[in-house]
Structures are given as C-alpha cells and as structure tokens.
CSV table of C-alpha atoms and ligand atoms in Angstrom, one decimal:
chain,number,residue,atom,x,y,z
A,1111,MET,CA,1.4,-3.4,3.6
A,1112,ASN,CA,0.1,-6.8,2.5
A,1113,VAL,CA,3.1,-7.4,0.3
A,1114,HIS,CA,5.3,-6.7,3.3
A,1115,ASP,CA,3.3,-9.0,5.5
A,1116,SER,CA,3.8,-11.8,2.9
A,1117,GLU,CA,7.6,-11.1,2.9
A,1118,GLN,CA,7.6,-11.5,6.6
A,1119,LEU,CA,5.7,-14.7,6.4
A,1120,THR,CA,8.2,-16.0,3.8
A,1121,GLU,CA,11.0,-15.1,6.1
A,1122,LEU,CA,9.4,-16.8,9.1
A,1123,LEU,CA,8.8,-20.0,7.0
A,1124,ASN,CA,12.3,-20.0,5.6
A,1125,GLY,CA,13.5,-20.0,9.3
A,1126,SER,CA,11.3,-23.1,9.9
A,1127,GLY,CA,12.8,-25.0,7.0
A,1128,TYR,CA,10.2,-24.3,4.4
A,1129,GLU,CA,11.1,-23.2,0.8
A,1130,ARG,CA,9.0,-21.4,-1.7
A,1131,THR,CA,7.6,-23.6,-4.5
A,1132,ASP,CA,6.7,-22.6,-8.0
A,1133,THR,CA,3.2,-24.0,-8.0
A,1134,ALA,CA,0.5,-24.7,-5.4
A,1135,ARG,CA,0.5,-28.4,-6.4
A,1136,GLN,CA,4.1,-28.8,-5.1
A,1137,ALA,CA,3.4,-27.2,-1.7
A,1138,ASP,CA,3.1,-28.8,1.7
A,1139,LEU,CA,1.8,-25.5,3.1
A,1140,ILE,CA,-0.4,-22.9,1.4
A,1141,ILE,CA,-1.1,-19.6,3.2
A,1142,VAL,CA,-3.5,-17.1,1.5
A,1143,ASN,CA,-2.8,-13.6,2.7
A,1144,THR,CA,-6.0,-11.6,2.4
A,1145,CYS,CA,-7.4,-8.1,1.9
A,1146,SER,CA,-10.9,-7.0,2.8
A,1147,ILE,CA,-10.8,-3.4,1.8
A,1148,ARG,CA,-13.5,-3.9,-0.8
A,1149,ASP,CA,-15.9,-6.7,-1.5
A,1150,LYS,CA,-14.2,-7.7,-4.7
A,1151,ALA,CA,-10.9,-8.4,-2.8
A,1152,GLU,CA,-12.8,-10.5,-0.3
A,1153,GLN,CA,-14.6,-12.6,-2.9
A,1154,LYS,CA,-11.3,-13.3,-4.6
A,1155,VAL,CA,-10.2,-15.1,-1.4
A,1156,TYR,CA,-13.1,-17.4,-1.5
A,1157,SER,CA,-12.7,-18.4,-5.1
A,1158,GLN,CA,-9.0,-19.0,-4.5
A,1159,LEU,CA,-9.6,-21.2,-1.5
A,1160,GLY,CA,-12.2,-23.1,-3.6
A,1161,ARG,CA,-9.4,-23.8,-6.1
A,1162,TYR,CA,-7.3,-25.4,-3.4
A,1163,ARG,CA,-10.1,-27.8,-2.3
A,1164,HIS,CA,-9.2,-30.6,-4.7
A,1165,LEU,CA,-5.5,-30.3,-3.7
A,1166,LYS,CA,-6.5,-30.8,-0.1
A,1167,LYS,CA,-8.7,-33.8,-1.2
A,1168,GLU,CA,-5.8,-35.4,-3.1
A,1169,ARG,CA,-3.3,-34.8,-0.3
A,1170,PRO,CA,-4.9,-34.5,3.1
A,1171,GLY,CA,-1.4,-33.8,4.6
A,1172,LEU,CA,-1.3,-30.4,2.8
A,1173,MET,CA,-1.8,-27.6,5.3
A,1174,LEU,CA,-4.0,-24.8,4.2
A,1175,GLY,CA,-4.2,-21.4,6.0
A,1176,VAL,CA,-5.7,-18.0,5.7
A,1177,CYS,CA,-4.3,-14.9,7.3
A,1178,GLY,CA,-4.7,-11.1,7.0
A,1179,CYS,CA,-7.8,-8.9,7.1
A,1180,VAL,CA,-10.4,-11.4,6.0
A,1181,ALA,CA,-9.1,-13.9,8.5
A,1182,GLN,CA,-9.2,-11.2,11.2
A,1183,GLN,CA,-12.8,-10.3,10.5
A,1184,GLN,CA,-14.3,-13.7,9.8
A,1185,GLY,CA,-12.3,-15.8,12.4
A,1186,GLU,CA,-14.2,-19.0,13.2
A,1187,ARG,CA,-16.8,-18.3,10.5
A,1188,LEU,CA,-14.1,-19.1,7.9
A,1189,ILE,CA,-13.8,-22.6,9.3
A,1190,GLU,CA,-17.5,-23.0,9.2
A,1191,LYS,CA,-17.6,-21.9,5.6
A,1192,ILE,CA,-14.5,-23.8,4.5
A,1193,PRO,CA,-14.1,-26.8,6.7
A,1194,TYR,CA,-10.9,-28.0,5.1
A,1195,LEU,CA,-8.9,-25.0,6.5
A,1196,ASP,CA,-6.2,-25.7,9.0
A,1197,LEU,CA,-5.1,-22.2,10.0
A,1198,VAL,CA,-6.9,-18.9,10.4
A,1199,PHE,CA,-4.9,-16.1,11.8
A,1200,GLY,CA,-5.3,-12.4,11.9
A,1201,THR,CA,-3.2,-9.3,11.2
A,1202,HIS,CA,-1.6,-9.2,14.7
A,1203,ASN,CA,-0.6,-12.9,14.7
A,1204,ILE,CA,1.6,-13.2,11.6
A,1205,HIS,CA,4.7,-13.6,13.7
A,1206,ARG,CA,3.3,-16.7,15.5
A,1207,LEU,CA,2.9,-18.8,12.3
A,1208,PRO,CA,5.6,-21.4,13.2
A,1209,GLU,CA,3.8,-22.0,16.6
A,1210,PHE,CA,0.5,-22.4,14.9
A,1211,ILE,CA,1.9,-24.9,12.4
A,1212,ALA,CA,3.3,-27.0,15.2
A,1213,ARG,CA,-0.1,-26.9,17.0
A,1214,VAL,CA,-1.9,-28.2,13.9
A,1215,GLU,CA,0.7,-30.9,13.4
A,1216,LYS,CA,0.4,-32.0,17.1
A,1217,THR,CA,-3.3,-31.9,17.5
A,1218,GLY,CA,-4.6,-32.4,13.9
A,1219,ARG,CA,-7.2,-29.7,14.6
A,1220,PRO,CA,-7.5,-26.3,13.0
A,1221,VAL,CA,-6.1,-23.3,14.8
A,1222,VAL,CA,-7.9,-19.9,14.8
A,1223,GLU,CA,-6.1,-16.9,16.3
A,1224,THR,CA,-7.5,-13.4,15.9
A,1225,GLY,CA,-6.5,-11.6,19.0
A,1226,PHE,CA,-5.0,-8.1,19.0
A,1227,HIS,CA,-1.6,-7.3,20.6
A,1228,GLU,CA,-0.4,-3.9,21.6
A,1229,THR,CA,3.1,-4.0,20.2
A,1230,VAL,CA,3.6,-3.8,16.4
A,1231,PRO,CA,3.9,-7.4,15.4
A,1232,SER,CA,6.7,-7.0,13.0
A,1233,VAL,CA,9.0,-5.9,15.8
A,1234,GLY,CA,11.8,-8.4,16.0
A,1235,ILE,CA,11.2,-9.8,12.5
A,1236,LEU,CA,13.6,-8.2,10.1
A,1237,ALA,CA,12.5,-9.3,6.7
A,1238,PRO,CA,15.8,-9.3,4.8
A,1239,PRO,CA,15.2,-8.3,1.2
A,1240,GLU,CA,15.9,-10.9,-1.4
A,1241,LYS,CA,19.6,-11.2,-2.2
A,1242,GLY,CA,20.7,-8.2,-4.1
A,1243,ALA,CA,17.4,-6.3,-3.6
A,1244,VAL,CA,17.8,-2.6,-3.6
A,1245,SER,CA,14.4,-1.6,-2.1
A,1246,ALA,CA,12.8,-2.6,1.1
A,1247,PHE,CA,9.7,-1.9,3.2
A,1248,VAL,CA,9.9,-0.8,6.8
A,1249,THR,CA,6.8,-0.9,9.0
A,1250,ILE,CA,6.8,2.2,11.2
A,1251,MET,CA,3.3,1.8,12.7
A,1252,GLN,CA,0.3,-0.5,12.7
A,1253,GLY,CA,-3.4,0.0,12.8
A,1254,CYS,CA,-5.5,3.2,12.4
A,1255,ASP,CA,-7.7,5.3,14.7
A,1256,ASN,CA,-9.3,7.4,12.0
A,1257,TYR,CA,-12.5,5.5,11.4
A,1258,CYS,CA,-13.3,7.0,8.0
A,1259,ALA,CA,-16.9,6.0,7.5
A,1260,PHE,CA,-16.3,3.7,4.5
A,1261,CYS,CA,-13.2,1.9,5.8
A,1262,VAL,CA,-12.8,-1.5,7.5
A,1263,VAL,CA,-9.1,-1.0,8.4
A,1264,PRO,CA,-9.5,0.1,12.0
A,1265,TYR,CA,-11.6,-3.0,12.6
A,1266,VAL,CA,-9.2,-5.5,11.0
A,1267,ARG,CA,-5.8,-3.9,11.8
A,1268,GLY,CA,-6.6,-2.6,15.2
A,1269,ARG,CA,-5.6,0.6,17.1
A,1270,GLU,CA,-2.9,2.9,15.8
A,1271,GLU,CA,0.5,2.0,17.4
A,1272,SER,CA,3.9,3.4,16.4
A,1273,ARG,CA,7.0,1.4,16.5
A,1274,ARG,CA,9.8,2.7,18.6
A,1275,PHE,CA,12.0,5.4,16.9
A,1276,HIS,CA,15.3,3.6,17.6
A,1277,ASP,CA,14.0,0.2,16.5
A,1278,ILE,CA,13.1,1.7,13.1
A,1279,LEU,CA,16.5,3.4,12.8
A,1280,ALA,CA,18.3,0.2,13.7
A,1281,GLU,CA,16.3,-1.7,11.1
A,1282,VAL,CA,17.0,0.9,8.3
A,1283,LYS,CA,20.7,0.8,9.2
A,1284,ALA,CA,20.8,-3.0,9.0
A,1285,LEU,CA,19.1,-2.8,5.6
A,1286,ALA,CA,21.6,-0.2,4.4
A,1287,ALA,CA,24.4,-2.5,5.5
A,1288,ARG,CA,22.9,-5.2,3.2
A,1289,GLY,CA,23.0,-2.9,0.2
A,1290,VAL,CA,19.5,-1.6,0.3
A,1291,LYS,CA,19.3,1.9,-1.2
A,1292,GLU,CA,15.6,2.7,-1.0
A,1293,VAL,CA,13.2,2.3,1.9
A,1294,THR,CA,9.5,2.7,1.9
A,1295,LEU,CA,8.1,3.5,5.3
A,1296,LEU,CA,4.8,1.8,5.8
A,1297,GLY,CA,1.7,2.5,7.9
A,1298,GLN,CA,-2.0,3.3,7.4
A,1299,ASN,CA,-1.4,6.9,8.4
A,1300,VAL,CA,2.4,7.5,8.6
A,1301,ASN,CA,2.2,11.2,9.1
A,1302,SER,CA,0.6,10.7,12.5
A,1303,TYR,CA,3.7,8.6,13.5
A,1304,GLY,CA,4.7,9.1,17.1
A,1305,LYS,CA,1.4,10.2,18.5
A,1306,SER,CA,0.9,7.0,20.3
A,1307,LEU,CA,4.5,7.0,21.7
A,1308,GLY,CA,4.0,10.1,23.8
A,1309,ASN,CA,7.7,10.9,23.8
A,1310,GLY,CA,7.7,13.6,21.2
A,1311,HIS,CA,9.2,11.8,18.2
A,1312,ARG,CA,7.4,13.0,15.2
A,1313,PHE,CA,7.3,11.7,11.6
A,1314,SER,CA,9.4,14.6,10.3
A,1315,GLU,CA,12.1,13.7,12.9
A,1316,LEU,CA,12.0,10.2,11.6
A,1317,LEU,CA,12.4,11.3,8.0
A,1318,ARG,CA,15.3,13.5,9.0
A,1319,ALA,CA,17.0,10.8,11.0
A,1320,ILE,CA,16.7,8.2,8.2
A,1321,GLY,CA,17.9,10.8,5.7
A,1322,GLU,CA,21.2,10.8,7.7
A,1323,ILE,CA,21.8,7.1,7.3
A,1324,GLU,CA,24.6,6.3,5.0
A,1325,GLY,CA,23.7,4.3,1.9
A,1326,ILE,CA,20.0,5.2,2.0
A,1327,GLU,CA,19.6,7.2,-1.2
A,1328,ARG,CA,15.8,7.2,-1.4
A,1329,ILE,CA,13.1,7.4,1.2
A,1330,ARG,CA,9.4,7.0,0.3
A,1331,PHE,CA,6.4,6.6,2.6
A,1332,THR,CA,2.8,5.5,2.3
A,1333,THR,CA,0.0,6.2,3.2
A,1334,SER,CA,-0.6,9.8,4.4
A,1335,HIS,CA,-3.8,11.3,5.6
A,1336,PRO,CA,-4.2,14.9,4.4
A,1337,LYS,CA,-5.4,16.1,7.8
A,1338,ASP,CA,-2.0,15.1,9.4
A,1339,LEU,CA,0.2,16.5,6.7
A,1340,SER,CA,1.9,19.2,8.8
A,1341,ASP,CA,4.2,22.0,7.6
A,1342,ASP,CA,7.2,20.3,9.2
A,1343,ILE,CA,6.6,17.2,7.0
A,1344,ILE,CA,6.2,19.3,3.9
A,1345,ALA,CA,9.5,21.1,4.8
A,1346,CYS,CA,11.3,17.7,4.7
A,1347,PHE,CA,10.6,17.6,0.9
A,1348,ARG,CA,12.7,20.7,0.6
A,1349,GLU,CA,15.4,19.7,3.2
A,1350,VAL,CA,15.9,16.0,3.3
A,1351,ARG,CA,17.9,15.1,0.2
A,1352,ALA,CA,17.0,11.4,0.3
A,1353,LEU,CA,13.2,12.0,0.5
A,1354,CYS,CA,11.9,11.3,-3.0
A,1355,GLU,CA,9.8,13.9,-4.9
A,1356,PHE,CA,6.6,11.8,-4.6
A,1357,ILE,CA,3.7,11.6,-2.3
A,1358,HIS,CA,0.6,9.4,-2.2
A,1359,LEU,CA,-2.1,11.6,-0.6
A,1360,PRO,CA,-5.6,10.1,-0.8
A,1361,VAL,CA,-8.3,12.7,-1.2
A,1362,GLN,CA,-11.3,10.3,-1.6
A,1363,SER,CA,-13.6,13.1,-2.9
A,1364,GLY,CA,-13.7,16.7,-4.0
A,1365,SER,CA,-17.0,17.4,-2.4
A,1366,ASP,CA,-17.0,18.9,1.1
A,1367,ALA,CA,-20.4,17.4,1.9
A,1368,VAL,CA,-19.1,13.9,0.9
A,1369,LEU,CA,-15.8,14.4,2.8
A,1370,ALA,CA,-17.8,15.3,5.9
A,1371,ARG,CA,-20.0,12.3,5.7
A,1372,MET,CA,-16.9,10.2,5.1
A,1373,SER,CA,-15.4,11.7,8.4
A,1374,ARG,CA,-12.3,12.7,6.6
A,1375,LYS,CA,-11.9,15.9,8.8
A,1376,TYR,CA,-10.7,18.2,6.0
A,1377,ALA,CA,-12.4,20.2,3.2
A,1378,SER,CA,-11.3,20.2,-0.4
A,1379,ALA,CA,-9.8,23.7,0.1
A,1380,ASP,CA,-7.5,22.3,2.8
A,1381,TYR,CA,-6.4,19.6,0.4
A,1382,LEU,CA,-5.7,22.1,-2.3
A,1383,ASP,CA,-3.7,24.2,0.2
A,1384,SER,CA,-1.6,21.2,1.1
A,1385,VAL,CA,-0.9,20.5,-2.6
A,1386,ARG,CA,0.1,24.2,-3.1
A,1387,LYS,CA,2.5,24.0,-0.2
A,1388,LEU,CA,4.0,20.7,-1.4
A,1389,ARG,CA,4.6,22.2,-4.8
A,1390,GLU,CA,6.1,25.3,-3.3
A,1391,ALA,CA,8.5,23.2,-1.2
A,1392,CYS,CA,9.3,20.8,-4.0
A,1393,PRO,CA,8.2,22.0,-7.5
A,1394,ASP,CA,8.8,18.6,-9.2
A,1395,ILE,CA,6.9,16.6,-6.7
A,1396,ALA,CA,4.6,13.9,-8.2
A,1397,ILE,CA,1.3,13.4,-6.4
A,1398,SER,CA,-0.9,10.4,-6.5
A,1399,SER,CA,-4.2,9.8,-4.8
A,1400,ASP,CA,-7.2,7.6,-4.0
A,1401,ILE,CA,-10.7,8.5,-4.9
A,1402,ILE,CA,-14.0,6.7,-4.2
A,1403,VAL,CA,-17.0,7.3,-6.4
A,1404,GLY,CA,-20.6,6.5,-5.4
A,1405,PHE,CA,-20.3,7.0,-1.6
A,1406,PRO,CA,-23.8,7.1,-0.1
A,1407,GLY,CA,-25.4,10.4,-0.8
A,1408,GLU,CA,-22.9,11.4,-3.5
A,1409,THR,CA,-25.0,13.5,-6.0
A,1410,GLU,CA,-24.0,14.3,-9.6
A,1411,GLN,CA,-22.9,17.8,-8.3
A,1412,ASP,CA,-20.7,16.2,-5.6
A,1413,TYR,CA,-19.2,13.9,-8.3
A,1414,GLN,CA,-18.5,16.9,-10.6
A,1415,LYS,CA,-16.7,18.6,-7.6
A,1416,THR,CA,-14.3,15.6,-7.6
A,1417,LEU,CA,-13.6,16.0,-11.3
A,1418,ASP,CA,-13.0,19.8,-10.6
A,1419,LEU,CA,-10.5,18.9,-7.9
A,1420,MET,CA,-8.8,16.6,-10.3
A,1421,GLU,CA,-8.5,19.4,-12.8
A,1422,LYS,CA,-7.1,21.7,-10.2
A,1423,VAL,CA,-4.5,19.2,-8.8
A,1424,ARG,CA,-3.7,17.2,-11.9
A,1425,PHE,CA,-2.5,14.0,-10.2
A,1426,ASP,CA,0.3,12.0,-11.7
A,1427,THR,CA,-1.5,8.8,-10.9
A,1428,LEU,CA,-4.7,7.9,-9.3
A,1429,PHE,CA,-6.3,4.8,-7.8
A,1430,SER,CA,-10.0,5.0,-8.1
A,1431,PHE,CA,-12.8,2.8,-6.8
A,1432,GLN,CA,-16.5,2.3,-6.7
A,1433,TYR,CA,-17.7,2.5,-3.1
A,1434,SER,CA,-18.1,-1.0,-1.6
A,1435,GLU,CA,-20.1,-1.4,1.6
A,1436,ARG,CA,-18.1,-3.0,4.4
A,1437,ALA,CA,-19.9,-4.6,7.3
A,1438,GLY,CA,-19.5,-2.9,10.6
A,1439,THR,CA,-18.4,0.5,9.2
A,1440,ALA,CA,-20.3,3.8,9.9
A,1441,ALA,CA,-21.4,4.2,6.3
A,1442,VAL,CA,-23.6,1.1,6.4
A,1443,GLY,CA,-26.3,3.2,8.0
A,1444,LEU,CA,-26.2,6.1,5.6
A,1445,ASP,CA,-29.0,7.0,3.2
A,1446,GLY,CA,-28.7,7.7,-0.5
A,1447,LYS,CA,-27.1,4.5,-1.8
A,1448,VAL,CA,-25.9,5.1,-5.4
A,1449,HIS,CA,-27.0,2.6,-8.0
A,1450,PRO,CA,-24.2,0.2,-9.2
A,1451,ASP,CA,-24.7,1.3,-12.9
A,1452,GLU,CA,-24.3,4.9,-11.8
A,1453,LYS,CA,-21.1,4.1,-9.8
A,1454,ARG,CA,-19.7,2.3,-12.8
A,1455,ARG,CA,-20.5,5.2,-15.1
A,1456,ARG,CA,-18.8,7.7,-12.7
A,1457,LEU,CA,-15.7,5.6,-12.3
A,1458,ILE,CA,-15.2,5.0,-16.1
A,1459,GLU,CA,-15.6,8.7,-16.8
A,1460,LEU,CA,-13.3,9.7,-14.0
A,1461,GLN,CA,-10.6,7.2,-15.1
A,1462,ALA,CA,-10.7,8.5,-18.6
A,1463,LEU,CA,-10.1,12.0,-17.3
A,1464,GLN,CA,-7.2,10.7,-15.2
A,1465,ASP,CA,-5.7,8.8,-18.1
A,1466,GLN,CA,-5.6,12.1,-20.0
A,1467,HIS,CA,-3.8,13.8,-17.1
A,1468,THR,CA,-1.3,11.0,-16.6
A,1469,ARG,CA,-0.5,11.0,-20.3
A,1470,GLU,CA,0.0,14.8,-20.3
A,1471,LYS,CA,2.3,14.5,-17.3
A,1472,ASN,CA,4.3,11.7,-18.8
A,1473,ASP,CA,4.6,13.4,-22.3
A,1474,LYS,CA,6.1,16.5,-20.6
A,1475,LEU,CA,9.0,14.3,-19.4
A,1476,VAL,CA,10.2,13.4,-22.9
A,1477,GLY,CA,13.6,15.0,-23.5
A,1478,LYS,CA,14.4,15.3,-19.7
A,1479,THR,CA,17.2,13.5,-17.9
A,1480,MET,CA,16.1,11.6,-14.8
A,1481,GLU,CA,17.8,9.6,-12.1
A,1482,VAL,CA,16.7,6.0,-12.2
A,1483,LEU,CA,17.3,3.3,-9.6
A,1484,VAL,CA,17.4,0.0,-11.5
A,1485,GLU,CA,15.2,-2.7,-9.9
A,1486,GLY,CA,15.5,-5.6,-12.3
A,1487,THR,CA,15.0,-7.0,-15.8
A,1488,SER,CA,12.2,-5.4,-17.7
A,1489,ARG,CA,8.9,-7.3,-18.0
A,1490,ASN,CA,8.8,-6.9,-21.7
A,1491,THR,CA,12.2,-8.1,-22.8
A,1492,SER,CA,15.4,-9.4,-21.1
A,1493,ARG,CA,17.4,-6.9,-23.2
A,1494,ASP,CA,15.9,-4.1,-21.1
A,1495,VAL,CA,16.0,-3.2,-17.5
A,1496,MET,CA,13.4,-1.5,-15.5
A,1497,GLY,CA,13.7,1.1,-12.7
A,1498,ARG,CA,12.0,4.0,-11.1
A,1499,THR,CA,12.6,7.8,-11.1
A,1500,ARG,CA,12.5,9.5,-7.8
A,1501,THR,CA,9.0,10.6,-8.7
A,1502,ASN,CA,8.0,6.9,-8.9
A,1503,LYS,CA,7.6,6.6,-12.6
A,1504,ILE,CA,8.6,3.3,-14.2
A,1505,VAL,CA,11.3,3.6,-16.9
A,1506,ASN,CA,12.4,0.8,-19.3
A,1507,PHE,CA,15.7,1.1,-21.1
A,1508,ALA,CA,18.3,-1.0,-22.8
A,1509,GLY,CA,20.8,-2.5,-20.4
A,1510,GLY,CA,22.1,-5.6,-18.7
A,1511,ASN,CA,21.6,-7.2,-15.3
A,1512,ASP,CA,24.8,-5.7,-14.1
A,1513,LEU,CA,22.9,-2.4,-13.7
A,1514,VAL,CA,20.5,-3.8,-11.1
A,1515,GLY,CA,20.9,-1.9,-7.9
A,1516,LYS,CA,22.6,1.0,-9.6
A,1517,THR,CA,21.4,4.6,-9.8
A,1518,VAL,CA,21.9,5.9,-13.4
A,1519,ARG,CA,21.0,8.9,-15.4
A,1520,VAL,CA,18.5,8.2,-18.2
A,1521,ARG,CA,17.2,10.5,-20.9
A,1522,ILE,CA,13.5,10.0,-21.5
A,1523,VAL,CA,12.7,9.3,-25.1
A,1524,GLY,CA,9.1,8.0,-25.0
A,1525,ALA,CA,6.0,8.3,-22.8
A,1526,PHE,CA,3.1,5.8,-22.3
A,1527,LEU,CA,0.3,5.7,-19.9
A,1528,HIS,CA,2.0,3.4,-17.3
A,1529,SER,CA,5.7,3.8,-18.1
A,1530,LEU,CA,8.4,5.8,-19.8
A,1531,ARG,CA,11.0,4.7,-22.3
A,1532,GLY,CA,14.6,5.9,-21.8
A,1533,GLU,CA,18.2,5.8,-22.9
A,1534,MET,CA,21.0,5.5,-20.4
A,1535,LEU,CA,23.5,8.4,-20.4
A,1536,ASP,CA,26.2,7.3,-17.9
B,925,5AD,N1,-15.0,1.1,-0.9
B,925,5AD,C1,-14.2,1.5,-1.9
B,925,5AD,N2,-13.0,1.9,-1.7
B,925,5AD,C2,-12.5,1.9,-0.5
B,925,5AD,N3,-11.2,2.2,0.0
B,925,5AD,C3,-11.2,2.0,1.3
B,925,5AD,N4,-12.4,1.5,1.7
B,925,5AD,C4,-13.2,1.4,0.6
B,925,5AD,C5,-14.5,1.0,0.4
B,925,5AD,N5,-15.3,0.6,1.4
B,925,5AD,C6,-10.2,2.8,-0.8
B,925,5AD,C7,-9.8,4.2,-0.3
B,925,5AD,C8,-8.5,4.0,0.3
B,925,5AD,C9,-7.9,2.9,-0.5
B,925,5AD,C10,-6.8,2.1,0.1
B,925,5AD,O1,-9.0,2.0,-0.7
B,925,5AD,O2,-9.7,5.1,-1.4
B,925,5AD,O3,-7.7,5.1,0.3
B,926,SF4,FE1,-9.1,3.6,6.5
B,926,SF4,FE2,-7.0,5.2,5.8
B,926,SF4,FE3,-9.3,6.2,6.9
B,926,SF4,FE4,-7.6,4.7,8.4
B,926,SF4,S1,-7.2,6.8,7.5
B,926,SF4,S2,-9.8,4.6,8.4
B,926,SF4,S3,-6.9,3.2,6.8
B,926,SF4,S4,-9.1,5.2,4.9
C-alpha cells in the first residue's frame, strides 16, 4: 500500500516537472512516506528526518515533507517537533501534493493537511508502471472499518470506501494495454470490497471480471480478513484461471481468547476451515499470514495455541511481530501486558518454527517445473534473472535481460529459505 502511494507521488511529481535523484543531497524536494503500524516504523521516520536536518541547514531552499500514516496521526505536532518541515500531509491528501508545493513556494510557510475525503484518493491518478514493468498495483478500496483492537489503520487511513467497479476495470484494461501482465489488487480488507458501494458488486465479481481482461495473466490481492473470506471468493481460486495460487490471510493468533480480545470476529476453527476449503478448491495454493505475539493477556498456553495452529496450517511464509502498543487503539486499556523479553522470546521461537516449515515447503518443490514471470535482473548477479512463481516464490535462474516480462517454464533445482534456484526449460 505504501509502495503504491510512493509510486503515485512519483507520478504526480513527474507531472510537475520533478525528476527522481539518486541521493538526498541532490534533491530539491524530499518527501518521506511514513508507516505507523508499529512503534519501530514510526521511530525510523524521526531518525530519517533527523538525518535531513543538516541538508536543510546547508540549503534552506530544499523542501522537506512528510506524508502517510505518521503525518496523518501527528499533523501539527510534527511541525512542533521538527520545525524545519515544510509539508505534512495525510493519507487522503497525497493527490494534492503539487498544490501544497505551490502554497509553500508562495507563502514560505509550512502546509499541514490531514483532512479525510470520502472518495478514494487514487481515483484519477493512474500510476503508470515504469517502462517495461510487468507488474502493477491497483487500489480497489481505501480505509478499514474493522477496528481490530491492536491496529491504528482505521484511525490513519479512515473509513472503508470501495472504488467504483468500472473505474477499476478501466484502470486494469489501461495497464494491460501498456504491457502489464500481473496486477495486485490493494486494500486493507479487499474481500469486503463492494460493501460500501451498495450496488451489489462483490469482490468475487471483480476477480471474475478482471480475469476476463485480455493480457492479464496473473491476479493477486492483499490483504484479506479471514472473517470476510466467503465461499464465492474461494470458488474463484478454482474457476478464475488468472487468479494466482496464493493468498495472504493474516490469522494474528491461534488462541480464541486472544482473537476475541483482538476483536477479530473469528475463532481458530473458522480459520482452519477456510484453509481447508482453500486447499480443496486449489490444492497447490500457497498461504502466508501475519501473527502478533505478546498481545495483552496472551498467556504461555495462548502462545502454544498459535504454534499449534502453525503446525496444522503449515504456512508457506509468515510475517510475525511483537505486539506494539499504538495510541488511540482499544488495546491500550487492556490488562496483562507481556514483558518485552517474553515477547522477544516468543517471537524468536515462533520464527524458528516457521523457518523450518518454509524450508520444508521449498524443499518439496525441487524437481518440479513451475511457471515463472520474469521481473528483472537477479540481485545476486547480472547473469541471472529473477521472477516469481504463481505461488509467489522467488526463483533465480540463468538468463538475460531479454527475458524480463516473459512467462517461462523453469525446473526447480535448489531451495533456500527465501528463494529457489531454477533452470529455464523453454
Ligand atoms: N503491533 C504489532 N503488529 C501489528 N500489526 C498491526 N498492528 C500491530 C501492532 N500494534 C501487524 C498485524 C497486521 C500487520 C500488517 O501488522 O499482524 O496484519
Ligand atoms: Fe487493521 Fe487489518 Fe484489522 Fe483493519 S482489518 S483494523 S487494517 S488489522
């Protein structure tokens, strides 16, 4: 989501005559796009802004701005904390950046804009993928109405609001016409798409309609809430050819008591049932998830239930976090804070278990032939290219730049924790 917001900012700035620089030192304008999901992310913002202080001193003409979730939540307070800032604008105001820059240039005074708007702000901005890019993000909804007890998103991204069905289809068609083969549909809770529209368009219909667009070989979406994963969405994994065999389905905890305190509105048995149905519809589906350890009141038994659930599901990949208290969320008032050392211990242990599962899953792929969409040159050596399987696994294999954008068959010859090694067959 933030990567996509940054792409949109880049697009807007290109339209205003700005060009991307290689280093901050060369820039006339620096915008820091921020995340406040956990305290660590927020602290990073302050240290980064601190590093720009001397640049601003050397060149007072340099314009320095902060946008995104930290800007949304802190607003004016950011200017009080960091008086050399020129721009602070929130998640719903990204599309107004050129107007804000003009205001600062005219008045010489900082601009702070953190209002919420009802329409999805990306409407009307079509962030074209970089020339030759094969993959693009498409925002289908903004905001979230779920108010999970730990989560700051509803406060910083506002109410849930779906984009119009036909606007989304028009955007995907335009992307396909530019050579994009893979789209990732974005929203905090994509499987409740359409609820706010009131005209009956559901997420499954959107998947089916995008599946009909010529040139779109792969559809992905993120993020899904387990409580909204309906049977008609699951059926799409069987029936929509372009829908990739991959789902990110955050479970957060394996303990029903913790899930209830988190206000997740499902029990671990419901989650396991969804996993069973997904695998029935699509036996090769890869499943990834998010888990929080050390939520207030999480006992050792609760934590063990999370490990049990991991054993039952066997996720392909997992993003796991220590609980981080966020101001304004419901969990702030809960008893039973878990000691930081204990949170760390649980996280390390849980990650070791997941590494084992990831390795086992990857090892099983050795010898198999998989379809890989080549995204670019490999990070390790320019003699290799890197791409992804439909199940979202990274594969490196020998090949030249001419393969970028192509879908090729690759035999897997080696497995690591974070990637696979392959040999091209075609
Ligand atoms: N502390 C730790 N992790 C959090 N997440 C969201 N809020 C918090 C928090 N306060 C995690 C959840 C979510 C992912 C994007 O970030 O697991 O799914
Ligand atoms: Fe946060 Fe996701 Fe819950 Fe919304 S559904 S409140 S974004 S964790």
